[in-house]
XYZ file of C-alpha atoms in Angstrom:
183
model
C 122.813 99.975 142.414
C 121.903 103.549 140.971
C 125.500 103.692 139.877
C 125.178 100.360 138.026
C 121.673 101.534 136.715
C 123.293 104.608 135.329
C 126.273 102.985 134.052
C 124.060 100.570 132.114
C 121.989 103.333 130.700
C 124.907 105.158 129.449
C 126.365 101.947 128.090
C 123.183 101.329 126.153
C 123.028 104.949 124.791
C 126.567 104.588 123.616
C 125.863 101.419 122.008
C 122.778 102.599 120.328
C 124.558 105.730 119.036
C 127.556 103.335 117.828
C 124.565 101.195 115.945
C 123.210 104.460 114.554
C 126.534 105.589 113.159
C 127.312 102.185 111.773
C 124.020 102.143 110.064
C 124.386 105.693 108.888
C 127.932 104.862 107.435
C 127.332 101.324 106.165
C 125.713 102.319 102.648
C 128.809 104.250 101.909
C 131.390 101.680 103.133
C 129.896 98.824 101.167
C 130.007 100.628 97.777
C 133.299 102.136 98.627
C 135.027 98.678 98.737
C 133.187 97.540 95.528
C 134.198 100.867 93.926
C 137.856 100.275 95.021
C 137.506 96.779 93.548
C 136.150 98.272 90.114
C 138.809 101.027 90.145
C 141.703 98.414 90.646
C 140.146 96.367 87.743
C 139.881 99.451 85.506
C 143.595 100.172 86.389
C 144.685 96.742 85.545
C 142.904 96.790 82.200
C 144.234 100.192 81.471
C 147.834 99.144 82.162
C 147.241 96.131 80.110
C 145.869 98.188 77.224
C 149.121 100.609 77.447
C 151.393 97.796 77.391
C 149.608 96.306 74.224
C 149.663 99.862 72.647
C 153.462 100.029 73.319
C 153.974 96.601 71.775
C 151.896 97.612 68.781
C 154.171 100.664 68.256
C 157.199 98.602 68.446
C 155.953 96.379 65.834
C 154.824 99.162 63.531
C 158.354 100.697 63.869
C 159.872 97.357 63.238
C 157.928 97.087 59.931
C 158.999 100.670 58.972
C 162.603 99.734 59.417
C 161.986 96.512 57.523
C 160.536 98.622 54.693
C 163.447 101.087 54.759
C 165.819 98.276 54.754
C 163.901 96.653 51.714
C 164.176 100.012 49.798
C 167.993 100.339 50.286
C 168.298 96.716 49.242
C 166.199 97.411 46.184
C 168.365 100.413 45.281
C 171.686 98.255 45.667
C 170.161 95.597 43.312
C 169.214 98.031 40.666
C 172.670 99.688 40.773
C 174.340 96.302 40.699
C 172.243 95.090 37.898
C 173.170 98.356 35.876
C 176.724 97.874 36.502
C 176.462 94.210 35.539
C 174.883 95.191 32.165
C 177.331 97.892 31.467
C 180.173 95.555 32.187
C 178.503 92.706 30.115
C 178.239 94.954 27.211
C 181.876 96.220 27.600
C 183.036 92.689 27.801
C 181.055 91.570 24.857
C 182.450 94.611 22.700
C 186.060 93.584 23.942
C 185.427 89.929 22.931
C 184.385 90.949 19.447
C 187.312 93.282 19.105
C 189.621 90.383 20.074
C 188.242 88.266 17.547
C 188.244 90.875 14.820
C 191.600 92.784 15.424
C 191.187 94.810 11.948
C 188.279 96.923 12.491
C 186.897 99.155 9.733
C 186.181 102.797 10.179
C 182.381 102.196 10.125
C 182.768 99.875 13.041
C 184.850 102.362 14.976
C 181.950 104.894 14.271
C 179.200 102.454 15.601
C 181.378 101.626 18.499
C 181.996 105.412 19.332
C 178.113 105.853 19.013
C 177.466 102.903 21.339
C 180.075 104.142 23.768
C 178.349 107.483 23.862
C 175.093 105.843 24.426
C 176.456 104.006 27.430
C 177.764 107.062 28.787
C 174.553 108.763 28.509
C 172.922 105.792 30.324
C 175.477 105.790 33.009
C 175.114 109.551 33.343
C 171.523 109.227 33.523
C 171.707 106.639 36.361
C 174.168 108.667 38.217
C 171.840 111.830 37.973
C 169.092 109.460 39.287
C 171.282 109.053 42.321
C 172.155 105.378 41.457
C 175.917 104.704 42.092
C 177.244 102.067 39.902
C 179.711 99.907 42.096
C 182.896 98.614 40.632
C 181.930 94.856 40.765
C 183.982 92.340 38.692
C 181.561 90.183 36.706
C 182.523 87.256 34.615
C 181.186 87.254 31.126
C 178.500 84.782 29.943
C 180.982 82.985 27.706
C 183.012 81.954 30.716
C 182.341 78.388 31.954
C 181.409 78.519 35.685
C 181.361 74.632 35.956
C 184.294 74.100 33.750
C 186.452 72.407 36.161
C 183.765 69.844 36.877
C 183.245 69.180 33.442
C 186.788 68.872 32.568
C 187.276 66.534 35.452
C 184.262 64.335 34.349
C 184.678 64.592 30.635
C 187.808 64.003 28.249
C 190.559 66.195 27.390
C 188.539 68.103 24.917
C 186.553 69.823 27.623
C 189.758 71.063 29.400
C 191.106 72.265 25.966
C 187.914 74.279 25.331
C 188.122 75.708 28.723
C 191.648 76.890 28.158
C 190.523 78.516 24.881
C 187.684 80.293 26.535
C 189.996 81.454 29.357
C 192.397 82.925 26.941
C 189.780 84.666 24.986
C 188.488 85.938 28.206
C 191.825 87.155 29.322
C 192.227 88.861 25.989
C 188.736 90.470 26.210
C 189.541 91.478 29.725
C 192.744 93.427 28.520
C 190.954 95.071 25.679
C 188.098 96.119 28.111
C 190.674 97.531 30.587
C 192.163 99.556 27.594
C 188.853 100.826 26.654
C 188.257 102.117 30.012
C 191.659 103.724 30.204
C 190.851 105.343 26.811
C 187.494 106.557 28.077
C 189.140 108.330 31.004
């Protein structure tokens, strides 16, 4: 019996020590799990914020690239417009020269002056960094829908179209000769 009593006492002492230890550590264990949960939640929120930031940076970069593309497109449009204006003016001059083959000296002087003005404009555009591409442009007198009009109308429409096309080809020849003369 003494051994049993002694065993029971040691068992009780051990149980009490265990209870004391668990009571001692229990306040730390409970907040620790709560803190872990808060830390995990904070980490997930942080990762969400980081991914949102990366997404926002990608959108900003995409917007910057779109702005750059728009600027380049604008420069191309400006240079094409300048080239179109120059060609239109040349073709109009060529058309007037084709209609009036015998030009006087005063007309030649005004033509030379306007050619000098065009060269100045072209040089100023080139100095600004705008390249003038070689784009074939139809003059305003060329009927765009002439084939439809000729098909729907009488023979007079097609005759007029032939006249305008021959005038256009003459003005093209003269414009080509003017360009060669300038070179």
